[in-house]
Short mmCIF file of C-alpha atoms in Angstrom, two decimals:
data_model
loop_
_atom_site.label_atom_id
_atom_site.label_comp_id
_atom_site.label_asym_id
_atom_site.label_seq_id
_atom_site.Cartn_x
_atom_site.Cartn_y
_atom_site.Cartn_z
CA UNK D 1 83.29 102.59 85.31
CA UNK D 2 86.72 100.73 86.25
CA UNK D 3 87.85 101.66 89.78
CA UNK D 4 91.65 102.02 89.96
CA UNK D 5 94.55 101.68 92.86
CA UNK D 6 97.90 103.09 90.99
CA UNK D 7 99.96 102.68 93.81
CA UNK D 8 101.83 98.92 94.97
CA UNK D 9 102.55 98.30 98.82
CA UNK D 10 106.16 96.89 98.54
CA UNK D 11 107.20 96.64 102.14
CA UNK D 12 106.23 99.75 103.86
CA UNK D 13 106.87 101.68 100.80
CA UNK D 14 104.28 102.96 98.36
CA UNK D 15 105.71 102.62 94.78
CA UNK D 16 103.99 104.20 91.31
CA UNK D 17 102.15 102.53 88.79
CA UNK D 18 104.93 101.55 86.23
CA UNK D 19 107.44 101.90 87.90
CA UNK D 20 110.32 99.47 88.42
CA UNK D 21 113.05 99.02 91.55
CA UNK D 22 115.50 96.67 93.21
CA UNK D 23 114.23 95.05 95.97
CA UNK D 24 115.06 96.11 99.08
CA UNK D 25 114.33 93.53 101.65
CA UNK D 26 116.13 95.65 104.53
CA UNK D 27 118.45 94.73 107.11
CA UNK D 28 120.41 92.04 107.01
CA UNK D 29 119.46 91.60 103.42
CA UNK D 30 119.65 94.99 102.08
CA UNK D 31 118.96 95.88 98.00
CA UNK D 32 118.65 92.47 96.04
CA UNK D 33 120.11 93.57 92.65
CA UNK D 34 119.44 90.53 91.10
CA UNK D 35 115.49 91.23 91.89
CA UNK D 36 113.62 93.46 89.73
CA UNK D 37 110.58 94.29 90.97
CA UNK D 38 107.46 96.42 88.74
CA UNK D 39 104.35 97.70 89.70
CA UNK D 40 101.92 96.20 87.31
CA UNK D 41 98.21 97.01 86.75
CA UNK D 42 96.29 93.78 87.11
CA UNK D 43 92.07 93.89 86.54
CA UNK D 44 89.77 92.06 88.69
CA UNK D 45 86.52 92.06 87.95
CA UNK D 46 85.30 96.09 88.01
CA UNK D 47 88.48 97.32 89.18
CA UNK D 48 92.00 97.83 88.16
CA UNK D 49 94.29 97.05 91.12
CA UNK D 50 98.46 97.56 91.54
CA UNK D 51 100.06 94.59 91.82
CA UNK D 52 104.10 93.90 92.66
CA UNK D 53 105.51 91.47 90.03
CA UNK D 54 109.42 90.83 91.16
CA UNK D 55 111.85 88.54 89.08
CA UNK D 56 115.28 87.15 89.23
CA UNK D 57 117.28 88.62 86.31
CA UNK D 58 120.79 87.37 86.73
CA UNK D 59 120.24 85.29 84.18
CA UNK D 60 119.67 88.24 81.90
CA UNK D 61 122.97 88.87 82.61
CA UNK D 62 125.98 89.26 79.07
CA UNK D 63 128.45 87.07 79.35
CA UNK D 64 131.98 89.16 79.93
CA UNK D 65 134.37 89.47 77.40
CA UNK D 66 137.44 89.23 79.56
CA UNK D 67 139.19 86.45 81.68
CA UNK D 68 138.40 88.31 85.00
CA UNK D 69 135.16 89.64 85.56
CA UNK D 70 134.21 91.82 88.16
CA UNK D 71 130.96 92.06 90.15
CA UNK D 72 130.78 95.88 91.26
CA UNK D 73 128.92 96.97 94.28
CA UNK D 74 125.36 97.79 93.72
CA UNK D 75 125.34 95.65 90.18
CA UNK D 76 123.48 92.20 89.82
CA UNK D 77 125.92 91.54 86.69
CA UNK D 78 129.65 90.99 86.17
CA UNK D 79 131.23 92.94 83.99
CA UNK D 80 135.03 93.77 83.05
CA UNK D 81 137.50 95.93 84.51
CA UNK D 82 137.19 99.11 82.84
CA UNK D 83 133.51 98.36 80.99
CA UNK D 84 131.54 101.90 81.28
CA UNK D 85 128.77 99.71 79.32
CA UNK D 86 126.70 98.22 82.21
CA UNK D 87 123.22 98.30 83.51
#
């Protein structure tokens, strides 16, 4: 029988199997936008253990349409004035 942690240590914050955050690397850093971080479920020998897996994913990022992009507050992407269609 598998043994199984379903929580990741990200900082001093517990964080859900599955699920998936911004890292937030605190002061004077603050929320990384650009970081996505999941917790994964990774098997080692007889047990399943959580693991953090963080990426960069600004260059996930659409290319804007417009001449002048903006990059919002609290966004890793630029996006046009106006756009309501952003992550």
């Amino acid at each position: 029988m598998l043994q199984q942690v379903k929580k990741c240590q990200f900082g001093k914050q517990a964080k859900e199997l599955g699920s998936t955050w911004f890292a937030d690397l605190g002061p004077p850093f603050g929320v990384m936008y650009c970081i996505k971080c999941e917790c994964i479920p990774v098997q080692k020998k007889r047990r399943v253990v959580a693991k953090v897996h963080c990426r960069n994913i600004k260059n996930e990022c659409p290319e804007p349409s417009c001449d002048s992009p903006e990059l919002l507050p609290g966004r890793c992407c630029k996006t046009c004035p106006g756009d309501t269609n952003c992550e």
